[in-house]
XYZ file of N, CA, C and O in Angstrom:
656
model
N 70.783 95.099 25.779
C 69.686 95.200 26.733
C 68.626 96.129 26.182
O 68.974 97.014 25.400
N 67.453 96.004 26.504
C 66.133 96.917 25.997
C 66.353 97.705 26.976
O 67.430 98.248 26.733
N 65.967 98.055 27.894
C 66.603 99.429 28.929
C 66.814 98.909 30.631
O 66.355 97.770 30.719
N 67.071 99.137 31.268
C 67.791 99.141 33.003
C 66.813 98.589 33.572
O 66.984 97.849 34.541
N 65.364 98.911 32.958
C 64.295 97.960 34.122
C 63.194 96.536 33.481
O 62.119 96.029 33.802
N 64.099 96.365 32.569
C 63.704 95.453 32.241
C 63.324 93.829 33.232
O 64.153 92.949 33.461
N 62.212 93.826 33.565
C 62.157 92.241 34.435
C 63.007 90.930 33.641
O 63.093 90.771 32.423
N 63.385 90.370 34.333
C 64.439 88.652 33.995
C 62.938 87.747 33.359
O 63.047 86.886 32.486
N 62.077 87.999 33.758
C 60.903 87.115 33.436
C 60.561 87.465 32.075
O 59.883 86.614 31.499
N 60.835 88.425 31.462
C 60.249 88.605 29.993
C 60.818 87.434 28.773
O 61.901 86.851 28.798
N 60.332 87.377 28.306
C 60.897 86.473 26.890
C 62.021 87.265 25.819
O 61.680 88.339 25.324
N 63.321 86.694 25.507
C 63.487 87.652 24.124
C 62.546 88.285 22.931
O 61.846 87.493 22.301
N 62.512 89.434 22.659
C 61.405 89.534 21.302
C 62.369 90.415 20.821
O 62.909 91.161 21.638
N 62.706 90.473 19.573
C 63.231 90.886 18.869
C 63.279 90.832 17.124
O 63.351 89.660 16.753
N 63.264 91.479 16.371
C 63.569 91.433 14.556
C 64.927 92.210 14.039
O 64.903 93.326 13.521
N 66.432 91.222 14.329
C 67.389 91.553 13.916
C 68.027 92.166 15.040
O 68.347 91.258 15.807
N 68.388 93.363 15.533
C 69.106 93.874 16.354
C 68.161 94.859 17.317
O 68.527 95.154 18.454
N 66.848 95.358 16.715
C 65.680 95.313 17.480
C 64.641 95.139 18.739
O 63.542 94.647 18.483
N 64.891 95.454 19.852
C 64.671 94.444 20.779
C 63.289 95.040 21.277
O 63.302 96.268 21.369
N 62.268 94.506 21.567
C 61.291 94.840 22.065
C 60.958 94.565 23.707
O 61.144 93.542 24.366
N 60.405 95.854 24.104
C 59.531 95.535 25.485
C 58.396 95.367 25.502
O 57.840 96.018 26.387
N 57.477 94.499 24.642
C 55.991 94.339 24.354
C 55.011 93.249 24.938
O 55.509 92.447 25.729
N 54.206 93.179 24.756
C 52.701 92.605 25.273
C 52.504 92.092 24.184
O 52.386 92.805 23.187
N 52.404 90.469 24.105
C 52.531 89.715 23.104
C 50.533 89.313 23.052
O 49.686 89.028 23.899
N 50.552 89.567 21.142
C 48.845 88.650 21.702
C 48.422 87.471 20.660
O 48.216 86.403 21.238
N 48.340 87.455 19.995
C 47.997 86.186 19.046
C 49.140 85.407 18.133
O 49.292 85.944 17.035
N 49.722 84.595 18.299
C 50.925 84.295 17.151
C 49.819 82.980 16.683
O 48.839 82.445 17.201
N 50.371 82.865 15.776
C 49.461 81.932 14.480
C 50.673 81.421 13.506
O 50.850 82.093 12.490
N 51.455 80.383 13.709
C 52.268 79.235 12.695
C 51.323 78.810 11.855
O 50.308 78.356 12.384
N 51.390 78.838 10.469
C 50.774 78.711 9.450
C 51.832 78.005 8.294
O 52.830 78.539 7.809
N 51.183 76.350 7.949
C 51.939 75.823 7.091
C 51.139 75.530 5.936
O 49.971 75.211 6.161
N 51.539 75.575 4.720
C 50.948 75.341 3.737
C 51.595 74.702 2.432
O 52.107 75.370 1.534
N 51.495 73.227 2.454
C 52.129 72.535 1.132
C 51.484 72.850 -0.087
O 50.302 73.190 -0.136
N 52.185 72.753 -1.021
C 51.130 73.055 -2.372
C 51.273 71.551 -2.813
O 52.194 70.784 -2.530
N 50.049 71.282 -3.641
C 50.278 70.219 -4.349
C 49.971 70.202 -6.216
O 49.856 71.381 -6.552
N 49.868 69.594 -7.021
C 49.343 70.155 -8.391
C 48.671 68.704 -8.223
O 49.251 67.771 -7.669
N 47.445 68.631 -8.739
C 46.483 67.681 -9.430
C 46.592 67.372 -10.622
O 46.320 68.357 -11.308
N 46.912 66.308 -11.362
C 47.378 65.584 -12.502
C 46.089 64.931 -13.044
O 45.384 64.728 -12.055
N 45.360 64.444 -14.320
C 44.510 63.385 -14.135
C 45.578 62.390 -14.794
O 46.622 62.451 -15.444
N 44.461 61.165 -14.088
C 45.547 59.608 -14.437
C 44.909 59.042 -15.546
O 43.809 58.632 -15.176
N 45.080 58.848 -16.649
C 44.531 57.834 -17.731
C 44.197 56.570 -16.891
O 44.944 55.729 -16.390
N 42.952 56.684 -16.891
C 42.244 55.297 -16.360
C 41.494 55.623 -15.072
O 40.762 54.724 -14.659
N 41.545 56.694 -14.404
C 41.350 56.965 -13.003
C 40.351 57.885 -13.211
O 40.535 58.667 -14.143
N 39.071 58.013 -12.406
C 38.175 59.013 -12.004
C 39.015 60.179 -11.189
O 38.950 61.370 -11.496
N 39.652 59.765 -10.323
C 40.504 60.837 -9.351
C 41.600 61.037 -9.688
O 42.206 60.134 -10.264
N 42.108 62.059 -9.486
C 43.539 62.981 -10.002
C 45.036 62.305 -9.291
O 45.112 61.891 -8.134
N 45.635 62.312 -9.826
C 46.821 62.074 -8.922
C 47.726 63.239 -8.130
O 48.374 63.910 -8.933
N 47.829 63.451 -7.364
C 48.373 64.677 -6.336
C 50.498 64.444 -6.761
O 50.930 63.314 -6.991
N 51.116 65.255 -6.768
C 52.126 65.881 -6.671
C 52.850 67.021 -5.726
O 52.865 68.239 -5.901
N 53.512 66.157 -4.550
C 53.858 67.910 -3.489
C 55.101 69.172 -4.900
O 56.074 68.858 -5.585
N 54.505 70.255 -4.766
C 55.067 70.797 -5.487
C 55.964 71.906 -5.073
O 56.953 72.301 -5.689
N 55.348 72.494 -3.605
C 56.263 73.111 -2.602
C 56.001 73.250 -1.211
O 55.520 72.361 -0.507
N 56.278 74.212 -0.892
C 56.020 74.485 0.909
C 56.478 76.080 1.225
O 57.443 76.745 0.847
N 54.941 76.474 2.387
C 55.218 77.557 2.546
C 54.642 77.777 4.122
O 53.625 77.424 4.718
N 56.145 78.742 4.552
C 55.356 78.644 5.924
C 55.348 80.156 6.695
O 56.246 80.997 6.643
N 54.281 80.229 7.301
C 54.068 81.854 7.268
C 53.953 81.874 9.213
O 53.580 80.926 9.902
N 54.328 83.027 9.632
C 53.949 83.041 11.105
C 53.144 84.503 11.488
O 53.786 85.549 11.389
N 52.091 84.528 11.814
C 51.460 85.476 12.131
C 51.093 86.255 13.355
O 50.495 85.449 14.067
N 51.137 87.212 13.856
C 51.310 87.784 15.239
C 51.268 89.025 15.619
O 51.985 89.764 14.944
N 50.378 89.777 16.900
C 50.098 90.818 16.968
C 50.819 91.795 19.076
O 50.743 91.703 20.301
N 51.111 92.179 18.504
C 51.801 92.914 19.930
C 51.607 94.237 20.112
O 51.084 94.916 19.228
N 51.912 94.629 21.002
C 51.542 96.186 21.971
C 52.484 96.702 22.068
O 53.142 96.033 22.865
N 53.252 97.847 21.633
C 54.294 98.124 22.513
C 53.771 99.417 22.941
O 53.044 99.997 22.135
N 53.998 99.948 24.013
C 53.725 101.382 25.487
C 55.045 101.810 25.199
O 56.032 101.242 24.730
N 54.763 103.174 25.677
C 55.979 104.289 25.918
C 55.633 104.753 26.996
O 55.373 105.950 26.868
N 55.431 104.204 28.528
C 55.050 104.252 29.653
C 55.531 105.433 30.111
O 54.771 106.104 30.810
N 56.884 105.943 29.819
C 57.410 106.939 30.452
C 58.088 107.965 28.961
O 58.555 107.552 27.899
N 57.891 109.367 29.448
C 57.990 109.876 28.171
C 59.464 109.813 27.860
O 59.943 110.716 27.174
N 60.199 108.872 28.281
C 61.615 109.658 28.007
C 61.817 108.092 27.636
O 62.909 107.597 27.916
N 61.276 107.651 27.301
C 61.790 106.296 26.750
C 61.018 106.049 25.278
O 61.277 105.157 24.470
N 59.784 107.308 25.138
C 59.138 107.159 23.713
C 59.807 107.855 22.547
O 59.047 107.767 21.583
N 60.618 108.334 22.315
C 61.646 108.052 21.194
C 62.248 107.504 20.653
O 62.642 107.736 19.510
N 62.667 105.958 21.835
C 63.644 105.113 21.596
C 62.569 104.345 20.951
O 62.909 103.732 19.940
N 61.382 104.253 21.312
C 60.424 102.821 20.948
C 60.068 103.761 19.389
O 60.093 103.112 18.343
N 59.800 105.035 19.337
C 59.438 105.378 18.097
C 60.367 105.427 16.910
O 59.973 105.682 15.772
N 61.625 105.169 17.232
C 62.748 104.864 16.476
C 62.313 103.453 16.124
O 61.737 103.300 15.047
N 62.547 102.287 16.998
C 62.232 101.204 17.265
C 60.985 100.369 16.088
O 61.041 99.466 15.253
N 59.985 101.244 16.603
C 58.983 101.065 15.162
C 59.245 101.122 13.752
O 59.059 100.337 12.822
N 59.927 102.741 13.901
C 60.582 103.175 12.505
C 61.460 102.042 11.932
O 61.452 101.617 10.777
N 62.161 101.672 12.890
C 63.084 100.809 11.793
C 62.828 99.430 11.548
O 63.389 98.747 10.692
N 61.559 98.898 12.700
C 61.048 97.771 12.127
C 59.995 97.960 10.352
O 59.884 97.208 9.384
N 59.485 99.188 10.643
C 58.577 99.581 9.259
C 59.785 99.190 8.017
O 59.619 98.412 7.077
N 60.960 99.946 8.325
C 61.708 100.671 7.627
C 62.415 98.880 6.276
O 62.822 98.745 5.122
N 62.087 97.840 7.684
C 62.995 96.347 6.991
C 61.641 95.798 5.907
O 61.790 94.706 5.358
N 60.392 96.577 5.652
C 59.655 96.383 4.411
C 59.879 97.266 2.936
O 59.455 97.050 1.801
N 60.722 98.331 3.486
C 60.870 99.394 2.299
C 62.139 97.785 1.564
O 62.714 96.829 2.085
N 61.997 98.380 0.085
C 63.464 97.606 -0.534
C 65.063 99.021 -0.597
O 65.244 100.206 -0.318
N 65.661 98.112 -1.020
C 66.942 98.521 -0.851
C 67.216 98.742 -2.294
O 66.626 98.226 -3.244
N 68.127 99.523 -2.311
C 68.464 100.055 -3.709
C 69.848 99.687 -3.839
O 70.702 99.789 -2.958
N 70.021 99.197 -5.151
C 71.986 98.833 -5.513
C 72.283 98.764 -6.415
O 71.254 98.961 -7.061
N 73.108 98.594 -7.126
C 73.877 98.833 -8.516
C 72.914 98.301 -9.689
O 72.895 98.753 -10.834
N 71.945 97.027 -9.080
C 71.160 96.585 -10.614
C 69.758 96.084 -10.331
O 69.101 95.169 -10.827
N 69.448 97.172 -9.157
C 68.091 97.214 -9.217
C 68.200 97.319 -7.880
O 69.174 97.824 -7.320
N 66.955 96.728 -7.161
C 66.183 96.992 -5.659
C 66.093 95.398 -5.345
O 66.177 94.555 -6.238
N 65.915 95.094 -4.000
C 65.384 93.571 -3.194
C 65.095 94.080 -2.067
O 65.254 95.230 -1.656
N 64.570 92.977 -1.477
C 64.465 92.989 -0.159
C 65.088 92.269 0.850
O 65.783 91.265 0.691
N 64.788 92.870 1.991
C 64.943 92.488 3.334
C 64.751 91.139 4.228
O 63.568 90.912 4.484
N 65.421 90.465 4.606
C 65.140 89.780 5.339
C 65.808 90.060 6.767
O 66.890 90.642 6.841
N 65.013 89.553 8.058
C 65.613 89.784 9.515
C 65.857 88.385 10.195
O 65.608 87.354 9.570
N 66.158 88.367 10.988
C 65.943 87.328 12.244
C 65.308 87.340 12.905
O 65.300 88.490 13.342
N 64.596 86.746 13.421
C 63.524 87.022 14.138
C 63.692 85.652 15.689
O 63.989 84.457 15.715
N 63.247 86.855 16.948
C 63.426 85.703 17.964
C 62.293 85.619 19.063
O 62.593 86.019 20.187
N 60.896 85.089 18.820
C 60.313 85.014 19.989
C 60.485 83.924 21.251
O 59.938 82.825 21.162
N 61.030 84.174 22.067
C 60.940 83.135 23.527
C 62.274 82.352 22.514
O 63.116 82.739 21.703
N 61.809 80.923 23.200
C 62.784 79.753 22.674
C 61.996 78.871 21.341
O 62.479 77.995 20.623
N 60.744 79.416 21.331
C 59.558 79.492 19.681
C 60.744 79.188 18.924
O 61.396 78.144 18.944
N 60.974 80.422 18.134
C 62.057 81.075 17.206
C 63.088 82.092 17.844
O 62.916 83.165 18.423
N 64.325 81.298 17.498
C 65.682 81.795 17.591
C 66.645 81.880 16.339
O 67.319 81.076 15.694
N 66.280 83.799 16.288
C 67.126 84.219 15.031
C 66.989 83.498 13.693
O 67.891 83.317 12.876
N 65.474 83.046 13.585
C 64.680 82.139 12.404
C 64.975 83.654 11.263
O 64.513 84.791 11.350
N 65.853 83.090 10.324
C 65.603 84.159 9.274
C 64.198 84.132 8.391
O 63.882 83.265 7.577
N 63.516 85.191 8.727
C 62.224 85.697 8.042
C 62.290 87.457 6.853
O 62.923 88.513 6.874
N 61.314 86.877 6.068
C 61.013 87.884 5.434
C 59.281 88.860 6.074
O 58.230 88.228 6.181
N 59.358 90.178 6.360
C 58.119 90.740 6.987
C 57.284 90.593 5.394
O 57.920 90.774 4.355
N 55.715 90.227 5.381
C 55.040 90.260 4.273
C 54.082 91.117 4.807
O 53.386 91.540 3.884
N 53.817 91.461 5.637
C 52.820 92.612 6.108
C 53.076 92.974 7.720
O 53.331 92.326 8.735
N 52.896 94.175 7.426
C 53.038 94.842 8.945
C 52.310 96.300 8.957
O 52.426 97.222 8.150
N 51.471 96.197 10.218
C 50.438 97.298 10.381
C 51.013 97.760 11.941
O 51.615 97.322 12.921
N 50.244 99.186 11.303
C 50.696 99.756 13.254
C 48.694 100.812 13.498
O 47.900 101.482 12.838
N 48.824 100.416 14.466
C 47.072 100.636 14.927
C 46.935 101.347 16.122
O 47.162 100.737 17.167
N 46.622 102.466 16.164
C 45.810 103.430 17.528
C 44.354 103.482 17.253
O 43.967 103.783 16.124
N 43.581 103.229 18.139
C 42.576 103.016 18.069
C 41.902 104.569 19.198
O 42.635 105.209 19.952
N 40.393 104.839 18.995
C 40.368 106.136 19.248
C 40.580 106.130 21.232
O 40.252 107.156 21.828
N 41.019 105.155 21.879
C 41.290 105.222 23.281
C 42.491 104.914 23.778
O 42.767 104.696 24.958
N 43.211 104.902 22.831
C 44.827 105.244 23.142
C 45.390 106.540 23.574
O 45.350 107.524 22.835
N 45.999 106.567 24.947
C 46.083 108.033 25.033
C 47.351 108.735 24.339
O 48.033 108.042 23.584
N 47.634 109.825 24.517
C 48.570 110.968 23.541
C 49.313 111.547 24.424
O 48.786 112.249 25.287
N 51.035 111.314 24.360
C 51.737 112.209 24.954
C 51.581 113.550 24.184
O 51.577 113.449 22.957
N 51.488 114.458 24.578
C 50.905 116.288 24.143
C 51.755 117.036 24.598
O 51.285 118.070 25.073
N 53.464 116.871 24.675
C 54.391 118.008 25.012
C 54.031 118.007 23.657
O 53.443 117.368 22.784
N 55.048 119.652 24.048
C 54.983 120.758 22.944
C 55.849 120.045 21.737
O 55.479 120.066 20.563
N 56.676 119.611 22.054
C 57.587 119.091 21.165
C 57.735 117.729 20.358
O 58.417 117.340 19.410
N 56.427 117.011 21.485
C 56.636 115.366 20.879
C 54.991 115.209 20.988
O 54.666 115.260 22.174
N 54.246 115.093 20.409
C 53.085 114.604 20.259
C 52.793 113.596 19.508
O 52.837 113.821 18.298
N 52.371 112.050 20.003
C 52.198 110.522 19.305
C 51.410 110.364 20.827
O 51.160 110.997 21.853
N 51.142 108.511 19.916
C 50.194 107.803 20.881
C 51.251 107.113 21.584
O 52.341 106.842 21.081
N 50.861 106.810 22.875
C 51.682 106.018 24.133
C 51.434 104.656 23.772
O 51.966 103.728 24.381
N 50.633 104.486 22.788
C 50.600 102.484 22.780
C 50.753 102.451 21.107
O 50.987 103.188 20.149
N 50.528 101.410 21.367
C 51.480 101.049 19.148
C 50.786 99.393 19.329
O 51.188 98.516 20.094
N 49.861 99.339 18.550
C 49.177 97.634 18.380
C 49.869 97.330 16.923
O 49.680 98.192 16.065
N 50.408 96.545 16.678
C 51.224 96.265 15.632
C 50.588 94.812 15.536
O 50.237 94.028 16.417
N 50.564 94.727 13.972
C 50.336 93.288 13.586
C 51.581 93.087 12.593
O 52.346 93.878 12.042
N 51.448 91.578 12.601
C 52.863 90.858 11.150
C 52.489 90.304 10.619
O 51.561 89.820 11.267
N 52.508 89.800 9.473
C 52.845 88.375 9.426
C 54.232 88.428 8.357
O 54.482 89.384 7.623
N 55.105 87.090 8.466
C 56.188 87.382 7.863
C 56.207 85.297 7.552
O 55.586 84.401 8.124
N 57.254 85.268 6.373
C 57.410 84.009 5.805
C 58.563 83.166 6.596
O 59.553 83.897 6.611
N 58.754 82.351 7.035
C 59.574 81.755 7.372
C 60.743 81.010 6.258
O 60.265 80.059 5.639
N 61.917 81.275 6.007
C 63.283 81.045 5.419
C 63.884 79.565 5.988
O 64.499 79.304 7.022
N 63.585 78.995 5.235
C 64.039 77.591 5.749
C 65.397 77.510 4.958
O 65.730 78.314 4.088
N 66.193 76.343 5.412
C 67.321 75.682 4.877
C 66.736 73.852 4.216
O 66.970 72.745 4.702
N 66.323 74.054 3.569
C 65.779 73.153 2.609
C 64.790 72.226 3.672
O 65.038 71.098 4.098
N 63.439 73.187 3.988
C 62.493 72.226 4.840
C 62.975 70.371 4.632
O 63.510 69.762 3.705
N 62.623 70.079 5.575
C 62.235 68.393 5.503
C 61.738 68.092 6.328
O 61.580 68.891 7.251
N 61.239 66.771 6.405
C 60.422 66.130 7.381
C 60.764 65.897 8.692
O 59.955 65.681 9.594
N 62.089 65.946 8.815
C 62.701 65.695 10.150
C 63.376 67.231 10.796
O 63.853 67.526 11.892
N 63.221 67.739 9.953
C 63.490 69.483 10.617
C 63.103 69.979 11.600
O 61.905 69.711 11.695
N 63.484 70.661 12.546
C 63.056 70.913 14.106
C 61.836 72.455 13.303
O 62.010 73.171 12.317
N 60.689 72.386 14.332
C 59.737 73.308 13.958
C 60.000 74.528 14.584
O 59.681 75.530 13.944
N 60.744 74.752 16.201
C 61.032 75.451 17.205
C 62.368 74.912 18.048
O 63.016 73.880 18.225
N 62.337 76.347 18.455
C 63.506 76.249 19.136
C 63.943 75.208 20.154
O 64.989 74.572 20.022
N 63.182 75.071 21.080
C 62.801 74.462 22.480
C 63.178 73.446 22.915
O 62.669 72.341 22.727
N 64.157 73.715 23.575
C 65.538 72.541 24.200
C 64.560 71.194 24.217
O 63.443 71.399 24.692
N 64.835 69.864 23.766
C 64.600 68.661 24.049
C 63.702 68.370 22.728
O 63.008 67.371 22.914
N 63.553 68.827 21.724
C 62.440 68.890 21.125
C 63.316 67.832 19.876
O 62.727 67.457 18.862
């Protein structure tokens, strides 16, 4: 559970074990085939070749620390979403990270890699100012991250979404 007052009406949002209470604002599915251009002996125009596929999902959210005793958990929360772009270190070198990722019935536990992630206060965000914890109460976060397929194809479901 994300915490005790969570409304039944929210959507899952989550990256891995992660769970967010956020204000969702732009998502952007982004597909992109590559092709290579060949010329044809005899032909003015090139002959096309699909050569791969890439598919990226892009998206920006809010998360609040409405009450001060719940902004540690979300500033952890951040931290360790930042934390799945650092690489990992092991016996013969470094890689990276990949998560799961689950918005609504969109994407369920779609394994993704994060390719960019920003976190944004802008100068009218206000500031919890105890003595001890001073940050901003809102967090505008942007993504975008690659989508991990199991050998795309044409008949592959795009989303989650019962009946589809």
């Amino acid at each position: 559970t994300i915490d005790e007052s969570v409304d039944e009406s929210l959507i899952p949002f989550q990256f891995g074990d992660i769970a967010f209470k956020a204000y969702l604002g732009t998502i952007s599915d982004n597909f992109a085939p590559s092709w290579d251009s060949q010329p044809d002996h005899g032909r003015a125009d090139p002959r096309y070749q699909y050569t791969g596929f890439e598919r990226t999902l892009s998206f920006d959210f809010m998360v609040a620390s409405e009450k001060s005793a719940h902004a540690l958990d979300i500033w952890k929360k951040l931290q360790s979403l930042g934390q799945f772009t650092y690489p990992v270190y092991g016996q013969q070198g470094f890689y990276g990270q990949t998560t799961n990722v689950t918005i609504g019935k969109l994407f369920v536990n779609k394994p993704m890699i994060i390719t960019d992630l920003g976190f944004d206060w802008d100068n009218e965000t206000p500031w919890e100012i105890d003595e001890h914890y001073q940050a901003p109460m809102y967090t505008s976060v942007q993504m975008t991250c690659t989508v991990l397929g199991n050998r795309p194809q044409s008949t592959s479901k795009l989303y989650g979404i019962k009946g589809l």
